[in-house]
Coordinates of C-alpha atoms in Angstrom, one line a residue:
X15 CA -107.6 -80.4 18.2
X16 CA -106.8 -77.0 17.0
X17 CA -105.8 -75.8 20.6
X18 CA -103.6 -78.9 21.5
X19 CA -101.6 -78.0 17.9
X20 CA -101.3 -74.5 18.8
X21 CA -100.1 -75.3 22.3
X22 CA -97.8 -77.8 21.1
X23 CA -96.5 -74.6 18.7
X24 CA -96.6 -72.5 21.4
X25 CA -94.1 -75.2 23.4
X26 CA -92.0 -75.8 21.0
X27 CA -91.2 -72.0 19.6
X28 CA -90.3 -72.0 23.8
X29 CA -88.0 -74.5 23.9
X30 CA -86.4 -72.9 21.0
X31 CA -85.9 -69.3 23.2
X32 CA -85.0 -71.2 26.1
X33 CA -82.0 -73.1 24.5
X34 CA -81.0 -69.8 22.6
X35 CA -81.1 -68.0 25.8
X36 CA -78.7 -71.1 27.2
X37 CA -76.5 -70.3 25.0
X38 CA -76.0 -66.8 25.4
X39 CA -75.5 -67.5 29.1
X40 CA -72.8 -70.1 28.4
X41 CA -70.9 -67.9 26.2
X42 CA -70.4 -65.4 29.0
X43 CA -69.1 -66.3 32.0
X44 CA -71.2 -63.8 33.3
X45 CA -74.2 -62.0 31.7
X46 CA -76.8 -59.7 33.5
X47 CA -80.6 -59.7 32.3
X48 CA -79.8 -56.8 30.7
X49 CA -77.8 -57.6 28.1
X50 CA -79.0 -60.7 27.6
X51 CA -82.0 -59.0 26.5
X52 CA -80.3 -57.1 24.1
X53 CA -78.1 -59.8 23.2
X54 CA -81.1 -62.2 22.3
X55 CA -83.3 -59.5 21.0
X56 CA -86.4 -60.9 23.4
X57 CA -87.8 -58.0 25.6
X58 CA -86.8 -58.0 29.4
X59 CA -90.1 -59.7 30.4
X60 CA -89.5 -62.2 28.0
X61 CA -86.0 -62.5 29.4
X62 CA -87.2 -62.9 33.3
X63 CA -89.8 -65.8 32.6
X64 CA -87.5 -67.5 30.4
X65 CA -84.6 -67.9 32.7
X66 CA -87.1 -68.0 35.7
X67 CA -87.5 -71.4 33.7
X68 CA -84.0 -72.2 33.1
X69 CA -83.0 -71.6 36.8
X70 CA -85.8 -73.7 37.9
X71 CA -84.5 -76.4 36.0
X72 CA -81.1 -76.2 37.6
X73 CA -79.3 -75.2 33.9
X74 CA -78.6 -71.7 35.2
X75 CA -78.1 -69.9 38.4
X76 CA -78.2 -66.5 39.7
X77 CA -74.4 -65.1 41.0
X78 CA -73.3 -61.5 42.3
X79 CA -70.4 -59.6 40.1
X80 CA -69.0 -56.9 42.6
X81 CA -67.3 -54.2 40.8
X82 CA -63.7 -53.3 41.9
X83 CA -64.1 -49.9 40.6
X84 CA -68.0 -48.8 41.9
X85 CA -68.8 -49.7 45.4
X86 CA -71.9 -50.3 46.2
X87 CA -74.9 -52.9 45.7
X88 CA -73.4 -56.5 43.7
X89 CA -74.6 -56.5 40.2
X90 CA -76.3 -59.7 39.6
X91 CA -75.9 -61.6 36.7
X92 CA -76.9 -65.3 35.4
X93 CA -74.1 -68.2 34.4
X94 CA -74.3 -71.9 33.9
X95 CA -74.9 -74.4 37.1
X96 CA -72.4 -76.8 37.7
X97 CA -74.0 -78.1 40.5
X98 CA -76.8 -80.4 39.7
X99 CA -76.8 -81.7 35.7
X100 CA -74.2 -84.7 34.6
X101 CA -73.4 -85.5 31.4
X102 CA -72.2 -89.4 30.3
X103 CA -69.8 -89.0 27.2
X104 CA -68.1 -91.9 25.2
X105 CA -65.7 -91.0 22.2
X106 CA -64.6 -93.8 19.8
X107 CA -61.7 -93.8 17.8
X108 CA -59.8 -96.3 16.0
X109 CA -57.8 -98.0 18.7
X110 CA -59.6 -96.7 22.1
X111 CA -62.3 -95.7 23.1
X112 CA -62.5 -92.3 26.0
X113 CA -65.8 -92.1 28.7
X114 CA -66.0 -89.2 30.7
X115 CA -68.2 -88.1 33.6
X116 CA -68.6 -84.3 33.6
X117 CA -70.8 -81.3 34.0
X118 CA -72.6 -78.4 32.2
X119 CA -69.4 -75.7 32.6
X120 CA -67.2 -79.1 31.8
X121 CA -65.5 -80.0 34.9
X122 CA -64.6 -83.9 35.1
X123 CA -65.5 -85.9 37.6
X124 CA -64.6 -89.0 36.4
X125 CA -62.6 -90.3 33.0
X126 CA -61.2 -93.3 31.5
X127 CA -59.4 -94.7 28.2
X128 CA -59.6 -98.4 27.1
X129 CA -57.4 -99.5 24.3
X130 CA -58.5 -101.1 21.2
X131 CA -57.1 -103.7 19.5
X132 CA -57.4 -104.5 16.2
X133 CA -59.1 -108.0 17.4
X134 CA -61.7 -106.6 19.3
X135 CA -63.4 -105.2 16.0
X136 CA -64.3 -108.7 15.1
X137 CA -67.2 -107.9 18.5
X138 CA -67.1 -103.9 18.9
X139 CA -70.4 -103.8 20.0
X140 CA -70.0 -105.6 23.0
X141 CA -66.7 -104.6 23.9
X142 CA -68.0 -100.8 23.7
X143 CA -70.7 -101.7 25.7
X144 CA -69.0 -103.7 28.5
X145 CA -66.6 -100.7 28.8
X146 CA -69.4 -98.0 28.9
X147 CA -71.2 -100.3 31.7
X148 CA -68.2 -101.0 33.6
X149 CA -67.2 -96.9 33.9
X150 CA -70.9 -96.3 34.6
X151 CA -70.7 -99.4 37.4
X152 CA -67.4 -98.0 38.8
X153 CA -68.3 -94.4 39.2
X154 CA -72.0 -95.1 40.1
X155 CA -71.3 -92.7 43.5
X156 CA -70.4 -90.1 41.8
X157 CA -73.5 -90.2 39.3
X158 CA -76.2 -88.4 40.2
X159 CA -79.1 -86.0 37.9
X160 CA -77.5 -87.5 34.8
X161 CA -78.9 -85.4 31.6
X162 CA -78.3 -87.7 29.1
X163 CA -75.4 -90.2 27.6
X164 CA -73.5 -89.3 24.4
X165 CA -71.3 -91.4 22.1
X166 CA -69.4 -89.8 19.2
X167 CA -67.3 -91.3 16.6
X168 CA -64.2 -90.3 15.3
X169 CA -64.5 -91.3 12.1
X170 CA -67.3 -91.2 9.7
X171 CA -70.7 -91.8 10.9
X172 CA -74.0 -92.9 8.7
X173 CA -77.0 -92.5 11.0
X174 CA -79.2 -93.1 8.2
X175 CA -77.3 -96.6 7.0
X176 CA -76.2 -97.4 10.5
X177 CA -72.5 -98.0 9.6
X178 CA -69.5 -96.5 10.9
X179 CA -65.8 -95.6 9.7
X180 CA -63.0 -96.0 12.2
X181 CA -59.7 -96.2 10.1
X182 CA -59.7 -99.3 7.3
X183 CA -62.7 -101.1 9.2
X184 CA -66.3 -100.1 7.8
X185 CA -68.9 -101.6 10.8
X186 CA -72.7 -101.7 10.1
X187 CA -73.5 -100.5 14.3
X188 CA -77.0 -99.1 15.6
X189 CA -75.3 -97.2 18.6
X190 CA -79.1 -95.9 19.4
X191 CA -80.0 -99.6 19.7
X192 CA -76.7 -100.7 21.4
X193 CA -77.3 -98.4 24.3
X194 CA -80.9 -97.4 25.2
X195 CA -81.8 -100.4 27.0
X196 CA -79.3 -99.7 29.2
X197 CA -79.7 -95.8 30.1
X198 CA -83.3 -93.7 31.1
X199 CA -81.7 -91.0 29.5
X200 CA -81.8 -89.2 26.3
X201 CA -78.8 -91.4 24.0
X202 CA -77.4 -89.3 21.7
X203 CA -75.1 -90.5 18.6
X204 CA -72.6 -87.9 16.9
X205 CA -69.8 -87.6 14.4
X206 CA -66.9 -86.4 16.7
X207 CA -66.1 -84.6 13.4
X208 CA -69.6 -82.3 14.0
X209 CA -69.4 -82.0 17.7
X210 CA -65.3 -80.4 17.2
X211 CA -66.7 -77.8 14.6
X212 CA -69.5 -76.7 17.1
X213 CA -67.3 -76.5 20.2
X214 CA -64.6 -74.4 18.2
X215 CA -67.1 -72.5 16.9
X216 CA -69.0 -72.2 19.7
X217 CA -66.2 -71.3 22.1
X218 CA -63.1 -72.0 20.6
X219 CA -60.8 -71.1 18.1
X220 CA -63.4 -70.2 15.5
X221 CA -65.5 -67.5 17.9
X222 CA -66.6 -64.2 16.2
X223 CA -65.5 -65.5 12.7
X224 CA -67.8 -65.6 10.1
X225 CA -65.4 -67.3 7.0
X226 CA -63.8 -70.3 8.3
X227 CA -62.6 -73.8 7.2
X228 CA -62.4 -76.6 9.3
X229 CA -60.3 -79.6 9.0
X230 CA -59.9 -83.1 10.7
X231 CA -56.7 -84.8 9.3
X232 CA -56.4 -88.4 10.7
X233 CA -57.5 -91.8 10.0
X234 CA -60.2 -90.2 7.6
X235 CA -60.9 -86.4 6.3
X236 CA -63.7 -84.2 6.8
X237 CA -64.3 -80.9 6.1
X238 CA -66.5 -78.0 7.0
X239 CA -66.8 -74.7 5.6
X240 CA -68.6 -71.7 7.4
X241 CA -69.5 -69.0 4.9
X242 CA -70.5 -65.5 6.3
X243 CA -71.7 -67.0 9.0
X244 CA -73.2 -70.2 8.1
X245 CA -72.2 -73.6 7.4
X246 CA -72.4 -74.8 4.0
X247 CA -74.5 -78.5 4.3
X248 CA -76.9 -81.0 3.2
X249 CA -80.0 -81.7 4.8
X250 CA -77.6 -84.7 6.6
X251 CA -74.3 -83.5 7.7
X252 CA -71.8 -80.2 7.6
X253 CA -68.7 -82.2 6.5
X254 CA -68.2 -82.0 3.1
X255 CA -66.8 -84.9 0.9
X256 CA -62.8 -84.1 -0.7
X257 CA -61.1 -87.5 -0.3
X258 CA -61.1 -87.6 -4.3
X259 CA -59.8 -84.5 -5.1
X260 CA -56.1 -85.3 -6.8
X261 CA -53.1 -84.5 -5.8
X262 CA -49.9 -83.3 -7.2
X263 CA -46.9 -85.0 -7.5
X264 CA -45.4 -83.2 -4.7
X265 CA -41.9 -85.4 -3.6
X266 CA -41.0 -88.9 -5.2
X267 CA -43.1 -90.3 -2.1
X268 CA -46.0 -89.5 -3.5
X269 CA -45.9 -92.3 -6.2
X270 CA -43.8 -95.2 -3.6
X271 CA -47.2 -95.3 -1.3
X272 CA -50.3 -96.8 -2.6
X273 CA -48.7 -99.2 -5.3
X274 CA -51.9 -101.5 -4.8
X275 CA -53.9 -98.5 -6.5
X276 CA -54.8 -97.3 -10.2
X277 CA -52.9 -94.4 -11.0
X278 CA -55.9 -92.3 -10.5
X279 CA -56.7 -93.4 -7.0
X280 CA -53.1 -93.3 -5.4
X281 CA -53.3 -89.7 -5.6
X282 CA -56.4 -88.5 -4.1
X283 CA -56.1 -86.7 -0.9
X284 CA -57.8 -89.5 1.0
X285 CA -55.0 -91.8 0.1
X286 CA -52.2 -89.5 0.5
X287 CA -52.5 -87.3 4.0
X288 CA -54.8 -90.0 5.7
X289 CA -53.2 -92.5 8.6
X290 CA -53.2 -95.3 6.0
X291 CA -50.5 -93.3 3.9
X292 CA -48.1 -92.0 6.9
X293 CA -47.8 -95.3 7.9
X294 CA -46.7 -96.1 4.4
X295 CA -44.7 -93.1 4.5
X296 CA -42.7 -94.2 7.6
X297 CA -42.2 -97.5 6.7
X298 CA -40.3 -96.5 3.9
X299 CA -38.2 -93.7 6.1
X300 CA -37.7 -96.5 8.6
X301 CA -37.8 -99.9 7.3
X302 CA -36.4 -101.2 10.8
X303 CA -39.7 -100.4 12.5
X304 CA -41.9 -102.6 14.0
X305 CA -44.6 -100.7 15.1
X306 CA -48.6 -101.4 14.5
X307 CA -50.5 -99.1 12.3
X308 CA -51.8 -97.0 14.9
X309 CA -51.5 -93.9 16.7
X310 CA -48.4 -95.1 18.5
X311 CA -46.5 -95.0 14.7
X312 CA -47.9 -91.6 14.4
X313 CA -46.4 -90.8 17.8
X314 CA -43.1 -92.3 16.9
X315 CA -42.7 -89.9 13.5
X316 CA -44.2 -86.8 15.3
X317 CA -41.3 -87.5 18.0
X318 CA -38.5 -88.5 15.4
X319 CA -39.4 -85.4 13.7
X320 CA -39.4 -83.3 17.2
X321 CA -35.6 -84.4 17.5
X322 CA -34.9 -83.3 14.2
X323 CA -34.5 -86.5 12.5
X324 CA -33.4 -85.4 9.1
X325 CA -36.4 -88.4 7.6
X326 CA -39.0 -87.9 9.7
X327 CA -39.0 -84.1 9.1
X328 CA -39.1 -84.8 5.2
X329 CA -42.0 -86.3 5.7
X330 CA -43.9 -83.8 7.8
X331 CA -43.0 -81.1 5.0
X332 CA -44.0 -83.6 2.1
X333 CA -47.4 -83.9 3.8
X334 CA -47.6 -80.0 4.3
X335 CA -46.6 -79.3 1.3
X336 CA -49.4 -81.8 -0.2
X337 CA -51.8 -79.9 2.4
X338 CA -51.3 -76.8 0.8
X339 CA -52.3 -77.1 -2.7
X340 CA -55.8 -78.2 -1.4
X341 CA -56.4 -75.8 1.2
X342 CA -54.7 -73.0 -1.1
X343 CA -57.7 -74.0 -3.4
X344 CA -60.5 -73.8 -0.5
X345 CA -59.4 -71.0 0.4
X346 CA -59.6 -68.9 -3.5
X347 CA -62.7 -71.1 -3.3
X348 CA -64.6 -69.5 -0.2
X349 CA -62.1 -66.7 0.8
X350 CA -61.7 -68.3 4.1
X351 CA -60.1 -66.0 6.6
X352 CA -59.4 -68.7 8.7
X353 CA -57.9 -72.5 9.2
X354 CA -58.8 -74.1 12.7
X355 CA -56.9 -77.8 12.1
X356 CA -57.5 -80.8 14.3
X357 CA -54.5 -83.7 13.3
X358 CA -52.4 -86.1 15.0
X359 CA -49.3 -84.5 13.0
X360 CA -49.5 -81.7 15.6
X361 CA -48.0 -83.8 17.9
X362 CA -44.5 -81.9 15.7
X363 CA -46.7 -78.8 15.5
X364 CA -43.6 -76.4 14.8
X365 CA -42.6 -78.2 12.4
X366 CA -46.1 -79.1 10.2
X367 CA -47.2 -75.7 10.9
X368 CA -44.9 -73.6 9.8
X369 CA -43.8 -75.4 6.8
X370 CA -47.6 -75.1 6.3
X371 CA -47.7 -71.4 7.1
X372 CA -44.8 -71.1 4.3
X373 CA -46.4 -72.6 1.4
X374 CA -49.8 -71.9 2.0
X375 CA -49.1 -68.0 2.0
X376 CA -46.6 -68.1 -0.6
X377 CA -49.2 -69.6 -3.1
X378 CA -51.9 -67.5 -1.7
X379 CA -49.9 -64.4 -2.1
X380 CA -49.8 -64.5 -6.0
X381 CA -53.8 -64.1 -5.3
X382 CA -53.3 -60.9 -2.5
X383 CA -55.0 -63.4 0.1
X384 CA -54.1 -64.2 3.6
X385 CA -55.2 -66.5 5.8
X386 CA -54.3 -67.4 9.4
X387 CA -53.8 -71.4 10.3
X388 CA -55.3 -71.9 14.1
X389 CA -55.1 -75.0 16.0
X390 CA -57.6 -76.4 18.0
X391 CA -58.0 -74.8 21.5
X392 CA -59.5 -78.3 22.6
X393 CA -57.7 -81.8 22.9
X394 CA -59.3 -84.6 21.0
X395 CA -60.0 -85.8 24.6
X396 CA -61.1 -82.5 25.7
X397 CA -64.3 -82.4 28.0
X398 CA -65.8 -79.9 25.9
X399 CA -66.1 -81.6 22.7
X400 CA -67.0 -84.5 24.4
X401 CA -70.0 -82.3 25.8
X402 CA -70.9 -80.8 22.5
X403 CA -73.0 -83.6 21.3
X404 CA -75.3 -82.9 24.3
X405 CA -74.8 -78.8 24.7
X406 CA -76.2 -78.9 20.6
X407 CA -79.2 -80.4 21.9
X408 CA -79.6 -77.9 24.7
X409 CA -79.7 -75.1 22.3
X410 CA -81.6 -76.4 20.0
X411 CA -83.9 -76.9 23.2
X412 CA -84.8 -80.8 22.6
X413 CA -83.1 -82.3 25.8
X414 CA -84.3 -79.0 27.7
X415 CA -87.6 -79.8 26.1
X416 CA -87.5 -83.6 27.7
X417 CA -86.3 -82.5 31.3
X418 CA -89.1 -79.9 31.3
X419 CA -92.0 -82.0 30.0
X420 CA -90.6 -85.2 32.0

């Protein structure tokens, strides 16, 4: 009994090295043994059996680097396969829902986005899962060695309580259960929130900094903070709860939205920068529009604003404006050297940014403080955050731990 614990010790502290070793490959689109070794801080034997492992599982391969300076033998180095492992990814918003077919460097092979309509959340499940089936039935020849299925949402995500956010609706959904029957793969359910803050940190925006908040502003808000190095959490989840921190006054706007509200609640941040409040917003700017609360009347102000319509620009610099006095606070809070922001007001990025950029520094200057405002490298549809549900689960070496023991 004592030798199958130890071996199952022994297996596991492997799988750990293994999926740290992944990811040093990954980061490098190129990396000799070498320096991996001293990159990893395992010896060079260590090195050579582990990604003996890893190429023999098809996650890495072997590739020459010739030197345009040095003539000579090729250097050999190690970088990510993209020739044998698939990966199934499903993101869920609001109003559609985005399935891709990719690989382990990323490259699409397949992809496709369904709308949602506000009707179809009266049977989610099944719509989700007729879509996901039909993609997976349509593409079936170009499937093949698939590592596992993903699904993240883009809202708010309670593994625990099985219930989901996606704008106003609140759903009580058991994705796990929805889609196991249905795949022989690992299924693995995310917070798209979670899987954005890893791919940015991982090889985004966020690389090589070790004081960084991150922020989703759309139909909901979450929050993550990395402090020198590491993410402030609970034993659950890196986003941190603000929707009730209270707002200024900023512009007469911010007491015409949210009349249905006690004067406490209309002014926390969760009911003043969230979806639900533009579209308040905009209805007042432009009563004549007839647009559904969705991300088409987003599109509408961000493209209003864009051709410099005098109302749609007052409101992009209301909410920056409202933006700034919390992050100005987060940032004296954690002295943050860095802002990587993910938000459907980007769509008028010149605009939202800069007025950002303006007040943000100005308050932040009465403190000698400086931060910089980045913007994600990755679209909300991007492959890579897409991926990152299942690449977490390579370094932390579980789903490298079920190919290799399968």
């Amino acid at each position: 009994m004592a030798r199958k614990k130890m071996d199952s010790l022994l297996s596991s502290v492997k799988v750990q090295h293994l999926g740290r070793v992944y990811r040093l490959i990954e980061q490098f689109d190129l990396i000799s043994r070498i320096d991996l070794s001293k990159l990893s801080g395992f010896v060079p034997a260590s090195i050579t059996a582990l990604t003996r492992d890893l190429i023999g599982a098809q996650f890495i391969m072997e590739r020459t680097s010739q030197s345009t300076v040095v003539r000579g033998r090729p250097a050999m180095g190690l970088c990510i396969s993209p020739f044998y492992w698939q990966t199934l990814c499903a993101t869920l918003t609001e109003d559609r829902l985005d399935i891709v077919l990719c690989d382990l460097t990323d490259e699409i092979f397949a992809h496709q986005q369904y709308t949602l309509m506000q009707e179809d959340f009266l049977n989610l499940e099944q719509i989700v899962l007729n879509h996901v089936l039909s993609f997976a039935e349509q593409n079936k020849d170009k499937i093949s060695h698939l590592l596992a299925f993903s699904i993240a949402v883009a809202g708010q995500l309670d593994k625990e309580k099985q219930t989901i956010r996606l704008g106003t609706h609140y759903l009580n959904l058991d994705l796990n259960e929805l889609f196991e029957p249905y795949f022989k793969v690992p299924v693995i359910v995310s917070e798209y929130f979670k899987d954005w803050v890893a791919a940015e940190s991982t090889l985004g925006s966020a690389i090589n900094c070790n004081d960084v908040l991150f922020l989703q502003l759309d139909d909901v808000i979450n929050l993550s903070v990395l402090l020198q190095g590491q993410f402030l959490q609970t034993d659950k989840q890196i986003r941190m709860n603000i929707n009730r921190v209270n707002l200024p006054k900023v512009t007469p706007w911010s007491e015409q939205i949210n009349q249905h509200l006690s004067e406490i609640e209309k002014y926390e941040f969760q009911h003043q920068l969230t979806h639900e409040a533009i579209y308040q917003l905009i209805d007042l700017a432009f009563p004549n529009n007839a647009l559904e609360n969705t991300s088409q009347k987003i599109n509408f102000l961000c493209t209003q604003a864009n051709e410099n319509n005098e109302s749609a620009v007052k409101i992009l610099h209301h909410l920056a404006d409202s933006l700034s006095y919390v992050l100005m606070n987060l940032v004296n809070m954690f002295s943050s050297e860095k802002i990587v922001i993910s938000s459907s007001l980007l769509g008028a990025k010149k605009i939202f940014l800069e007025r950002l950029n303006k007040k943000l520094n100005e308050n932040l200057l009465l403190d000698e403080l400086h931060v910089e405002i980045a913007t994600s490298k990755y679209p909300w549809n991007s492959a890579v955050v897409a991926n990152s549900a299942i690449k977490q689960c390579l370094y932390d070496g579980s789903l490298l731990a079920h190919v290799l023991v399968s």
